[in-house]
Each structure stands twice: as C-alpha cells, then as structure tokens.
XYZ file of C-alpha atoms in Angstrom:
550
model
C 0.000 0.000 0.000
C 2.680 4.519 0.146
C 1.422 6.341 -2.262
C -2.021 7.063 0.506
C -1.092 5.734 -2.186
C -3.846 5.148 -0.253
C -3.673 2.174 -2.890
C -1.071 0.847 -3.707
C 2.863 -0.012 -4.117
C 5.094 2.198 -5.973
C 7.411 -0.671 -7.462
C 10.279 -1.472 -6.054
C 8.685 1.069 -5.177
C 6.021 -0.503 -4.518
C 2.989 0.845 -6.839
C -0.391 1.036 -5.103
C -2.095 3.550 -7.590
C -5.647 3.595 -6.968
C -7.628 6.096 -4.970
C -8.352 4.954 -1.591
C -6.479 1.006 -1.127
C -4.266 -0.146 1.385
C -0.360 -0.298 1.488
C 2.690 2.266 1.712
C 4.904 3.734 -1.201
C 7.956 1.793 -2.076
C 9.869 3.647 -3.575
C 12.010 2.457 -6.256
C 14.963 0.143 -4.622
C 17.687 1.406 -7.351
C 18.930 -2.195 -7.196
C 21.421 -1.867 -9.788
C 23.944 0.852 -8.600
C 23.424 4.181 -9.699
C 26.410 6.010 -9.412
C 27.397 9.600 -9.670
C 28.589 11.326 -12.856
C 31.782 12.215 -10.898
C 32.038 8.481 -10.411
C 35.696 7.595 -11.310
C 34.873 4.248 -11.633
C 31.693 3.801 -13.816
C 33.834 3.810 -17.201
C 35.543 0.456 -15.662
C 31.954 -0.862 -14.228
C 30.602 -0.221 -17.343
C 33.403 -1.699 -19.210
C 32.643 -4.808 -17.079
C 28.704 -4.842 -17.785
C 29.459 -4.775 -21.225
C 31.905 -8.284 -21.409
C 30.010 -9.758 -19.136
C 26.841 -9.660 -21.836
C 27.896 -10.302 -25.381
C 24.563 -9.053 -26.434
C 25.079 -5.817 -24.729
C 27.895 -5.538 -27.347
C 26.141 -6.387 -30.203
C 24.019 -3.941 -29.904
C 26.484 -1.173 -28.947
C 27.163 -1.154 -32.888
C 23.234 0.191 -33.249
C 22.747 4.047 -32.353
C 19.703 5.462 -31.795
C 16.857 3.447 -30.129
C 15.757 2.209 -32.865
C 18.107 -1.271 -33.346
C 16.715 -1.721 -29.957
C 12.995 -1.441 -30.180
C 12.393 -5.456 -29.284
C 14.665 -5.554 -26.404
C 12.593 -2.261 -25.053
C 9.470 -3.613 -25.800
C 10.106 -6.865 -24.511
C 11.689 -5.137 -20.854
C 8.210 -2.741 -21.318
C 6.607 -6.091 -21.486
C 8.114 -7.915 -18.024
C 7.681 -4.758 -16.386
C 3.554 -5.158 -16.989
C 3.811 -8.659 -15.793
C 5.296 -7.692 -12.483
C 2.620 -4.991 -12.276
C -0.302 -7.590 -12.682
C 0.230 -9.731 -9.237
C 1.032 -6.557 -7.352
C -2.663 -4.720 -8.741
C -4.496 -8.057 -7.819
C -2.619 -7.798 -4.386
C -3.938 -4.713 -4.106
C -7.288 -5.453 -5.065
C -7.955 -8.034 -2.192
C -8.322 -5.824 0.941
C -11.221 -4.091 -0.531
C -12.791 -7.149 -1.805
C -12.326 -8.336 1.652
C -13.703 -5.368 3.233
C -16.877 -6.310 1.177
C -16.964 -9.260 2.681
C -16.809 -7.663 6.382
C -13.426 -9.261 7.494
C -11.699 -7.849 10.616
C -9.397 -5.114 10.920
C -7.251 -7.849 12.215
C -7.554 -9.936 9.485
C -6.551 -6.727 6.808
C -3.593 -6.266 8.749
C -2.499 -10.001 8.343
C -2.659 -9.792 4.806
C -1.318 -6.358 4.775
C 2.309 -8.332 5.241
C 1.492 -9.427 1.621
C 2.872 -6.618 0.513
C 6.446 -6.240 2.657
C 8.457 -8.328 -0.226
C 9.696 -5.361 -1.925
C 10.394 -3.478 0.923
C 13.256 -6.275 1.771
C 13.754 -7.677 -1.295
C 17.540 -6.033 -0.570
C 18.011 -9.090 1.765
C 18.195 -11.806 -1.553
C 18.757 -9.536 -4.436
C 22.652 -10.542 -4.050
C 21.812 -14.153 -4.323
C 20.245 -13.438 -7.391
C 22.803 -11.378 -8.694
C 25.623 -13.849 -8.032
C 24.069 -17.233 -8.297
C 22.495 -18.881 -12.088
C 23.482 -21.072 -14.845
C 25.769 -19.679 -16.997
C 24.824 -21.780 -20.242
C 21.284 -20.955 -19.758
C 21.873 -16.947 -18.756
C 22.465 -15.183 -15.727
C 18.937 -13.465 -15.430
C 17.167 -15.670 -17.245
C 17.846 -18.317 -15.015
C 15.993 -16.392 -12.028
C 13.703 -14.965 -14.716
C 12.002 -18.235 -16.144
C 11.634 -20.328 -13.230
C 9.879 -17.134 -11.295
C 7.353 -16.306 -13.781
C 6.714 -20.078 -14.326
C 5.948 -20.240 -10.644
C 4.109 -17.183 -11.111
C 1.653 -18.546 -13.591
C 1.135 -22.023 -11.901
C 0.499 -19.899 -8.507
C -1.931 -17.975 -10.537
C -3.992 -21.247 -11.993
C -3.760 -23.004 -8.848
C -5.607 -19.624 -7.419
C -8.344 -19.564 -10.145
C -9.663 -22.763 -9.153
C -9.631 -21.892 -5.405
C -9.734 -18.471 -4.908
C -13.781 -18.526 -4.886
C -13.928 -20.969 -1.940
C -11.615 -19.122 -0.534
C -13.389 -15.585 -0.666
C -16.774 -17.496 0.244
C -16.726 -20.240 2.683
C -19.332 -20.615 5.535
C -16.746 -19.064 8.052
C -15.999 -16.236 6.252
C -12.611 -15.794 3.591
C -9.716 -17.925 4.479
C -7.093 -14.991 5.132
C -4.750 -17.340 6.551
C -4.468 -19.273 2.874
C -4.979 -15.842 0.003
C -1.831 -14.379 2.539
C 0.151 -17.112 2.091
C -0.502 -17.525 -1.908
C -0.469 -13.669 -2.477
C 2.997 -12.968 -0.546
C 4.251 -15.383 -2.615
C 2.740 -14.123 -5.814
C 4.740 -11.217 -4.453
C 7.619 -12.438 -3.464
C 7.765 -13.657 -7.277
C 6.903 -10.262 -8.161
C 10.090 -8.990 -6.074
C 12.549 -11.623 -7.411
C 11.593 -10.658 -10.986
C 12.045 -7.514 -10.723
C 15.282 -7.693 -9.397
C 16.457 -10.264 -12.316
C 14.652 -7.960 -15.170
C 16.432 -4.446 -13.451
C 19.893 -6.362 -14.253
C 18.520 -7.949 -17.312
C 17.571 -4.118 -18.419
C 21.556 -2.851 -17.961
C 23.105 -5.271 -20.641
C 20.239 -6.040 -22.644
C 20.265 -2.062 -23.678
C 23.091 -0.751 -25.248
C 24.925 2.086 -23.189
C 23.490 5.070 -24.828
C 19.872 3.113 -24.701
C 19.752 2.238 -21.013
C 17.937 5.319 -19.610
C 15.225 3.472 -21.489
C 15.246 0.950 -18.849
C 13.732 3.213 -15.749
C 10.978 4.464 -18.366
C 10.202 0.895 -19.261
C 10.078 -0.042 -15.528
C 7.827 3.273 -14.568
C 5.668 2.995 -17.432
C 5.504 -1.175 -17.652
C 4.788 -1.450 -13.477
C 1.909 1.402 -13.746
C -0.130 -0.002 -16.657
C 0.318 -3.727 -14.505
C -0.800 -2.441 -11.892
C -3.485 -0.418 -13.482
C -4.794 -3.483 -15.201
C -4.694 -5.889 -12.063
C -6.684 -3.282 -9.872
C -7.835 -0.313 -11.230
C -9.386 -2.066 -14.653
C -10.097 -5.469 -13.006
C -12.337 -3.766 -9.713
C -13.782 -1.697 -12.686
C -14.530 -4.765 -14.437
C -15.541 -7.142 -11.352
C -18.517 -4.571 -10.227
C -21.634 -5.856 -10.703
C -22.842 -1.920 -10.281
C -20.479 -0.186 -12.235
C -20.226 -2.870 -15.310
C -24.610 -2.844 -15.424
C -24.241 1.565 -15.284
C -21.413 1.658 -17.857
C -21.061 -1.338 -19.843
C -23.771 -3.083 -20.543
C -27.390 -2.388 -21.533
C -29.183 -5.111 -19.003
C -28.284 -5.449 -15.848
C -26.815 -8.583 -14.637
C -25.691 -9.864 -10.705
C -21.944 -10.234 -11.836
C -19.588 -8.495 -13.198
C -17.922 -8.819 -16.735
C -14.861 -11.077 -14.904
C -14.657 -13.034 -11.685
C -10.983 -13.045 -10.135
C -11.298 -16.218 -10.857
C -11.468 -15.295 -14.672
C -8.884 -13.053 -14.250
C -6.541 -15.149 -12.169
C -6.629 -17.466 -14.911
C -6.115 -15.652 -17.787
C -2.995 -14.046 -16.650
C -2.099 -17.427 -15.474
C -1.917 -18.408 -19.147
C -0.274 -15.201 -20.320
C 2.494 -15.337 -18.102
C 3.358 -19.739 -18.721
C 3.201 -18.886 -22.573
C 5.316 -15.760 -22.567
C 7.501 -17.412 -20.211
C 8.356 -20.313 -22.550
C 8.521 -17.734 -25.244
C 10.978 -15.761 -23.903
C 13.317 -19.273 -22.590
C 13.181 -20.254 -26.214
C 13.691 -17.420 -28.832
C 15.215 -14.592 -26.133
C 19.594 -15.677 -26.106
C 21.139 -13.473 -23.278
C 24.442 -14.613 -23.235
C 27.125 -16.017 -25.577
C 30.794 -17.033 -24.507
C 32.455 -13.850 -24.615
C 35.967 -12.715 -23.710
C 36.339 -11.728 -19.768
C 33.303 -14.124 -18.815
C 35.155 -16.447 -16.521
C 36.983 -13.811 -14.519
C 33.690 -11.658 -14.025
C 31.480 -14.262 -13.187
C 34.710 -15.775 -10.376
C 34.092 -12.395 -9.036
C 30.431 -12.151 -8.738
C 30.242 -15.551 -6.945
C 32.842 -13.875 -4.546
C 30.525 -10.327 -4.551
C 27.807 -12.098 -2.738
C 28.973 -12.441 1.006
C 31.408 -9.437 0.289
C 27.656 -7.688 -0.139
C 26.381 -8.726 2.923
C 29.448 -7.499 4.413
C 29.267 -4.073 2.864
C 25.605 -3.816 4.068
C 26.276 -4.550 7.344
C 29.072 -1.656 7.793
C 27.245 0.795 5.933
C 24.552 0.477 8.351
C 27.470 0.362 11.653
C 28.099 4.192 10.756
C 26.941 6.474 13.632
C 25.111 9.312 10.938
C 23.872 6.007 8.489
C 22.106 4.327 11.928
C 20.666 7.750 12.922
C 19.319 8.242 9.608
C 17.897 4.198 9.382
C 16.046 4.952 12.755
C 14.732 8.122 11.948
C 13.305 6.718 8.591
C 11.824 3.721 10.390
C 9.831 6.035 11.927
C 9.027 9.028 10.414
C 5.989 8.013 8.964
C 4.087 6.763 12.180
C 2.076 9.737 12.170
C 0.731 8.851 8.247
C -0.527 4.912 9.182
C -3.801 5.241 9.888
C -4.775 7.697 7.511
C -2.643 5.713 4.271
C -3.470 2.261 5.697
C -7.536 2.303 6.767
C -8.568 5.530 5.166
C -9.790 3.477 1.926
C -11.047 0.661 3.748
C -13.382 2.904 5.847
C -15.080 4.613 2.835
C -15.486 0.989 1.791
C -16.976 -0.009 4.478
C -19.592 3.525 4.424
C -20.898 2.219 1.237
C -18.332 3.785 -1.088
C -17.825 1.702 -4.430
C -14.786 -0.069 -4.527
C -14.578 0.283 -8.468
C -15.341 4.222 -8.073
C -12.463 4.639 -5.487
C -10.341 2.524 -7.789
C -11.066 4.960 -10.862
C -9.906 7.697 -8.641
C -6.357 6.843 -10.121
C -6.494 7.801 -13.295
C -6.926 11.423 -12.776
C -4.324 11.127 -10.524
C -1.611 9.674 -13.491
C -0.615 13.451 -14.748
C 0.125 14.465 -11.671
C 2.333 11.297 -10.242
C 4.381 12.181 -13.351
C 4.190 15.769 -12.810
C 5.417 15.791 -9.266
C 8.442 15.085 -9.092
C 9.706 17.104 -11.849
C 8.650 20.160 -10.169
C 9.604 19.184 -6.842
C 12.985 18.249 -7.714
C 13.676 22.004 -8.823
C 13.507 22.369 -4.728
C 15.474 19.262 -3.714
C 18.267 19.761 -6.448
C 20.605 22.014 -3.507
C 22.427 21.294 -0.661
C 19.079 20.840 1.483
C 16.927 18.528 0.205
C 15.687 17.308 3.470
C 14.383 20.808 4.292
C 11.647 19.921 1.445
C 10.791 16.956 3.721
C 10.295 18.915 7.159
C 8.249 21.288 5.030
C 5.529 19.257 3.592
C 5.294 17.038 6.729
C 3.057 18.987 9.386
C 0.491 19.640 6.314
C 0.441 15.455 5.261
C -0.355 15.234 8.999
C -3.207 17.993 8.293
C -4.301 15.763 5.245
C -4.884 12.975 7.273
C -7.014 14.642 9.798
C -8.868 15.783 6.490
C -9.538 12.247 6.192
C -10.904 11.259 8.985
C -13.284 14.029 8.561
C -13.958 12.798 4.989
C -14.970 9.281 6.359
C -16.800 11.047 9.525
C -19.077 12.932 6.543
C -19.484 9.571 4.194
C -22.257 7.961 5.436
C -24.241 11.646 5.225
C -24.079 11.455 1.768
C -25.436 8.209 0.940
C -28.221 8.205 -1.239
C -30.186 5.755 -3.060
C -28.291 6.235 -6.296
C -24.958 6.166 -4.469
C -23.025 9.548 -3.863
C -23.305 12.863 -5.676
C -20.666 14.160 -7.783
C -19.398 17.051 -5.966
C -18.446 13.719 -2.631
C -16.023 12.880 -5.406
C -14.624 15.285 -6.639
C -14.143 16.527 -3.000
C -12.424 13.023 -2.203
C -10.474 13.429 -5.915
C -9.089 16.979 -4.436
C -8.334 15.428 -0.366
C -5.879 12.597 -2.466
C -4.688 15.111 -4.853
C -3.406 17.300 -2.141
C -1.998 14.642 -0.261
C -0.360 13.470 -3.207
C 1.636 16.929 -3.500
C 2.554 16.374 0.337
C 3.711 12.728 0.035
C 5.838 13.439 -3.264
C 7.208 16.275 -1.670
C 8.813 14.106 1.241
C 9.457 11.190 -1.411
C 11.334 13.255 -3.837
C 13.221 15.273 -0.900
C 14.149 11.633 0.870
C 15.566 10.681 -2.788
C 17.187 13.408 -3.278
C 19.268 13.215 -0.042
C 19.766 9.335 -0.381
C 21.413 10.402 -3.832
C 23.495 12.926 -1.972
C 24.355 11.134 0.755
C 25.403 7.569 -0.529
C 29.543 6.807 -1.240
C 30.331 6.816 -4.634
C 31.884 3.988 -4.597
C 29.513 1.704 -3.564
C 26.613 3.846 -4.710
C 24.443 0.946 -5.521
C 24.516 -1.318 -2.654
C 24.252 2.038 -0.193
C 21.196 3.386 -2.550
C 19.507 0.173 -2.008
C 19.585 0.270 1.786
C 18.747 3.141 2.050
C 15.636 2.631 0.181
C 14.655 -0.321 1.748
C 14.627 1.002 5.222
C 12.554 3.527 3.794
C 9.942 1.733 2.633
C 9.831 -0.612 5.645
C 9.139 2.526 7.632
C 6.085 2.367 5.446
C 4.934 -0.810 6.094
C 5.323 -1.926 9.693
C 3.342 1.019 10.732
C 0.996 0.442 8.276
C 0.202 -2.996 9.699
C 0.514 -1.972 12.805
C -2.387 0.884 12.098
C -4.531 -1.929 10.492
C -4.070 -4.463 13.431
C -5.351 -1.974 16.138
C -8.197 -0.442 14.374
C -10.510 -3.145 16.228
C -9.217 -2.904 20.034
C -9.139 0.537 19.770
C -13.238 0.264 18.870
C -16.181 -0.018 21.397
C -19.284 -1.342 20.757
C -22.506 -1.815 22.738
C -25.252 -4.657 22.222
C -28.482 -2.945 21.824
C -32.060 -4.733 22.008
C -30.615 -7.364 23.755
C -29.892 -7.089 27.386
C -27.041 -8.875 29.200
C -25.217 -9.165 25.588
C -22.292 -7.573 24.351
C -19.918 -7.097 21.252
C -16.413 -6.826 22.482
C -15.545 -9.883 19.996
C -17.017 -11.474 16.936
C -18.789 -14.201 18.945
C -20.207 -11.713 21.190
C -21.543 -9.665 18.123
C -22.961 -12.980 16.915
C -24.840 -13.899 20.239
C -25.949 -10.061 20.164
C -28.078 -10.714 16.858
C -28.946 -14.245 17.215
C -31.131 -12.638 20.672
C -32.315 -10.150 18.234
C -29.943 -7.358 19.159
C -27.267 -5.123 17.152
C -24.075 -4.260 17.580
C -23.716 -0.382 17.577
C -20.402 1.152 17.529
C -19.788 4.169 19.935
C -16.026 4.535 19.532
C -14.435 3.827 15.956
C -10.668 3.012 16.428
C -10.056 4.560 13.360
C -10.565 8.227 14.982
C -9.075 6.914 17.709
C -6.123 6.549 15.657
C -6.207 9.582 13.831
C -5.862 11.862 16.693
C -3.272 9.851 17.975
C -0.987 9.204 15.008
C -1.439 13.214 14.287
C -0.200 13.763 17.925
C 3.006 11.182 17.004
C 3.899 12.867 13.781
C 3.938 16.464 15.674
C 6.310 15.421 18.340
C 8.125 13.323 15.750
C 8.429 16.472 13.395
C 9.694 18.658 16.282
C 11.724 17.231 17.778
C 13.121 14.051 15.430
C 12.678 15.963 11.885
C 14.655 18.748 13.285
C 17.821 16.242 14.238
C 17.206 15.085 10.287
C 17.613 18.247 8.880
C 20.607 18.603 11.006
C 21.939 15.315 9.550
C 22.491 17.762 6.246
C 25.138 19.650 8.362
C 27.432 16.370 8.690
C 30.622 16.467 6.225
C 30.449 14.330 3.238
C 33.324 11.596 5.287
C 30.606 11.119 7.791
C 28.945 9.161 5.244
C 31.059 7.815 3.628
C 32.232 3.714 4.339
C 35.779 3.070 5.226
C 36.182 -0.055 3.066
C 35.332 2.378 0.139
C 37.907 4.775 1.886
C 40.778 2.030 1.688
C-alpha cells in the first residue's frame, strides 16, 4: 500500500495507484547501482557490464533506439507482468472489506505486501548465483514467472472458496498464496532491473527506468484499477452493458486465470527465442568475481549500516511516517466499508496519473541544492493535516449516501483530499531521494542506494500494519435490544443478533487513531525531523564507508 497511495505499491517502489487502497509507497529500490557522474569508476563498471553480456555488445554497434525497439518492448513487457500480481494484491483488501473481514484480518494480509520493501536481503543471491549456459537473469527470470503462472492457476480454481466459505474468507491461505505471488513479483524484478543494464546498449539504457515506470503502472493499473472496474456488478450494469446482470464482466477467478496463461506462454517464449548470453571474452573472470561479490555484499551492508550518521538516519526513517498509518493504511477501507464503491475509489487513479508524473519534476527544482531534506520537514506537518482531512472525509461519508450512491461534488471533493496529499507525500518522497542520492559513497553507490531505500519503505509498512491491526481494540461497541449481551468480539456480536440485538459502535478506532498518530507525527516532526535536517550539516566523510575509503 505509500502512495495514501492510499492504494497501492510504488514498485520497487512498490505501486499502489488507486484512490483509496491499502499499502505504503515503495519507492524504487535502485537495485542496480546508480552512481554519480563524478564516479571515477563507472567507465571500468561499465566496461565490465558490457563483457560480461555479449549481447550488450552487439548492440552497442546500433545508435539510436531504434536497433533496440524489441529488447525495449520486450523489458516494457516484463515490467507489466510484475505490475499484474502486485494490482491483484492490491485489489484483495477491498474485496475483503466487502466481505466484512476484521481489521485484524486486513492487517495479516497487509504483510502481503512487505516483499519489496526487503527484497535487498536476496537480491545478491540473485545477482551472483544462475546457470551460466542458460543466462544469468534468465535463469531467475524463467523459473519465477513459471511459478508465477502455476500460482496464478492453482488460485483460479480456489480463490472462490476461498473468498466465500461458511466461516468467512480464508485470510490465513490468500496471505500465504499472495505474498508469494509477491515475493515472485520482487525476485523478478530484481532479475529484469539487471537484465535491463546489458540487454540495452549504453546510450539506450535510460530506457530501462521508463520501461520499468511505465511497464509497473499499466500492470498495476490493469490488475486493480481495470479489473475492480470490471468485477462490479454496479459499475459494469451503469457503464457497460445495456441489461443489468448480478456479476460483473470477470470473476478473479477469470482473471486469475487468464494471466495465469499469459504469463506460462510468454515465459516459454521468452526461454526459447530470447539468447542473453554467448561465450564472450572476460566471462570467466567476471562471473569468479560475482560468486565472490555475494557475502562481500552482505558485508558491505552490514558496515554501511554500523556508521553512527547512516544508523541515525535508518532509525529516523523507520519512523518518520508513524504519524501517516492510519490515515494511508484504513482511510480506503473505511469509505469501503460507508458504502463507497470499490470500483469508483479505484477509478480515482487515473486522474491522478498526470500528476504522479508531474510531481516530481517540479519538486525536484527544490530538492536539487544542498538541502533537500528541508523539502521533507516542510511538507510534513500539512500530510499530517491531510490525514485529519480524512478522517473528517470518512466522519461525513455515510451523510451522503443516497439511493443512487453519492453525488458528484463527494467525489470530486475526495479526488481533491488525495490530490493534495499526493503533492505532500511526493514532496517528502522526492526530498528523501534526493538526499539518499546525496548522501550515498560513490563507490559503492548501488549497494548504499539500495539500503537506504529499503529502510525507507519498511518505515512504510510496519506502521501500516501496525495501524490496520489496532483499528478493532481501539473500537467499542454496545449490544443494543438485547440485554445482558455484548460485542467486544465477533462471537459476542454474533450472540448479540442471534437474541435479536445489534451491535452499535460508539467509539471507531479509526478516529481513535487519527488523533493519535497526528499527535506522534507532531512530536516526531519537532523534535526528530529537526535532528534530520541537522543530519544535512554532517561532512560528506561522515557518510562515507571506510572499506570504500581504503
């Protein structure tokens, strides 16, 4: 679930695009080592990229982009894929919230999507470890996205019993199959983000981020935004069709399976026709040193994150966003659960597109000096504003109702609340980027980028979960037209209305949470955010590692 996005998971970011959904912005771990243009050593590195791929030198003959229009569509192509199981991820908590599933239960499967928030922690195995006959990324590729189709099938034929048994969904099960849909998800992406750097020539690879931006947000679109769209009964009968029907167009189960089938036949596909490496000169001695890269990684990793200003900085990102859970994490579910249409909340994205892209090219004007985080302290008190704007926003819902559904001005008003908290969150992303960018050693730009990002979207998530798993303590209810009952637990509630009772709630958790997680983020911004934007005033040695130093 960062942007709210009160949907969804910005890829490696994670991407969560639509309106109102659950999950935190993960932001985009740069896996693959960005380094500076000062870098003295990215003419060697890139030297080294280039033997190590014989088909990066093939194409280095071809200028232009246009010698290189397959291998961009075909990158454009497994970027989509990876968007797919992340949008149906996505999807599930408000289908679940249809269903009337606990807080408790969306917190559970909110752990669904925490793969690409540590994805750091394997990314060198895949790096380092693969058959060299068959291809170095290929040989993580195929095997994950055959895994990710058979997961897929084997979901089509259950996923209905799952969503509809007598006892309610089985969140236990869909958790365990979608975090490893996404886990999947996770490993592909970090095989196709080192695919992209050698299947592109070097003046092509910039291509690579716009195939991985572009690629993750159509996935995504089409395995939430399109398929809710799709999957509602209401808004397929008022849109799309000219008599009204009980089901949608598709059934996830539909759905599961056809991408099910999309991803085994491309898979195969690309294992049969797509070569990625040749013998080449150099092969032996770079691949000797990647198998020794792997534990020298995990060593890096572990003293980057020993420095005194790198720790400080870890904590303070693992916490900084406290004061956002409840309003990123439950906001959506709550206008669910007032009668909101999931399928309308999920259309809320696409206005939203322009302006994701937008964002950050006019916020980076302000980030681009020696003060990025300044940007960050900025736009945080008014994000914490935002999502006290929320909770009024799902305080008003239910006001609205009317027997058509909600008037047009309740969405555009809820299409301007997540526009301006999109401005707030970018503003903090961007500024965060920016400073991991100035911050990280040269020299091991890639591996320190990385971390950095991943703590950074962890702080995302565990509070996240956190906010979803105490929305029901935090919540009283009293048993009315039934004396002696009461509804302090599900049983309880179904006792109250078996004697003819109903459970009314007199304290919602989620306001509860509001107030408090507002009260967090202002002591965290005065006195926490101020020791971050002193963290700008440390000299570039404090941050840098001493093995780089050596």
């Amino acid at each position: 679930m960062e942007p709210l996005d009160m949907m969804i998971h910005k890829n490696g970011r994670q991407r969560k695009l639509a309106g109102f959904t659950v999950t935190n912005v993960n932001m985009k771990d740069i896996t693959k080592g960005q380094t500076s243009d000062s870098d003295p050593d990215v003419e060697e590195t890139e030297g080294l990229i280039r033997e190590s791929d014989s088909e990066n030198m093939r194409h280095a003959v071809h200028p232009g982009i246009q010698g290189e229009l397959g291998n961009v569509s075909l990158l454009l192509f497994l970027y989509v894929l990876q968007g797919i199981p992340l949008g149906l991820a996505g999807s599930i908590p408000l289908i679940l919230q249809g269903k009337h599933v606990s807080y408790k239960d969306q917190a559970f499967f909110s752990f669904v999507f925490w793969p690409f928030s540590l994805k750091l922690f394997w990314a060198p195995l895949v790096d380092a470890l693969y058959f060299s006959r068959f291809g170095r990324r290929k040989s993580w590729l195929v095997p994950t996205q055959y895994l990710l189709g058979l997961f897929m099938l084997y979901l089509s034929a259950k996923v209905d019993s799952l969503l509809q048994s007598e006892a309610g969904p089985n969140v236990l099960i869909l958790t365990a199959v979608f975090f490893m849909l996404a886990f999947l998800a996770a490993t592909q992406d970090i095989a196709v983000d080192g695919w992209a750097l050698t299947m592109l020539s070097r003046e092509n690879v910039g291509y690579a981020s716009t195939c991985n931006s572009v690629g993750q947000t159509a996935g995504y679109f089409l395995g939430n935004v399109l398929f809710l769209a799709l999957e509602s009964p209401d808004f397929c009968n008022k849109y799309l069709r000219a008599e009204p029907k009980d089901t949608g167009i598709v059934t996830l189960s539909d759905f599961l399976f056809f991408w099910g089938v999309v991803f085994l036949v491309s898979t195969t596909l690309v294992a049969i026709f797509k070569r990625e490496n040749e013998p080449g000169r150099g092969k032996r001695r770079v691949q000797d040193e990647e198998k020794h890269g792997v534990l020298e990684t995990y060593r890096l990793l572990l003293t980057i994150i020993k420095m005194p200003t790198v720790f400080n900085f870890c904590v303070l990102l693992l916490t900084a966003k406290i004061g956002f859970s409840a309003a990123d994490a439950v906001t959506g579910l709550k206008l669910v659960e007032a009668g909101v249409p999931k399928a309308q909340l999920a259309l809320l994205a696409v206005p939203m597109v322009p302006l994701q892209i937008l964002l950050p090219v006019i916020i980076s004007k302000y980030t681009a000096g020696p003060r990025p985080l300044d940007v960050f302290y900025k736009a945080f008190p008014w994000r914490l504003l935002i999502g006290l704007e929320y909770a009024l926003l799902v305080w008003w819902t239910p006001s609205l109702k009317q027997e058509g559904g909600f008037p047009v001005y309740y969405y555009a008003i809820v299409l301007l609340s997540y526009a301006a908290h999109q401005v707030a969150l970018y503003s903090m992303y961007v500024a965060c980027m920016a400073f991991h960018a100035k911050v990280s050693d040269p020299l091991i730009g890639g591996t320190y980028m990385t971390l950095l990002n991943t703590v950074t979207n962890l702080g995302g998530n565990w509070p996240s979960t956190l906010a979803l798993w105490l929305v029901d303590p935090l919540t009283s209810k009293v048993c009315e037209g039934a004396d002696g009952q009461s509804c302090g637990s599900p049983e309880e509630e179904g006792l109250c209305i078996k004697e003819g009772g109903v459970c009314v709630t007199t304290l919602d958790g989620y306001y509860v949470e509001s107030v408090v997680c507002v009260v967090i983020g202002l002591a965290w911004w005065l006195w926490l955010g101020k020791k971050m934007k002193r963290l700008q005033d440390q000299s570039p040695a404090a941050w840098r590692c001493r093995n780089s130093q050596s």
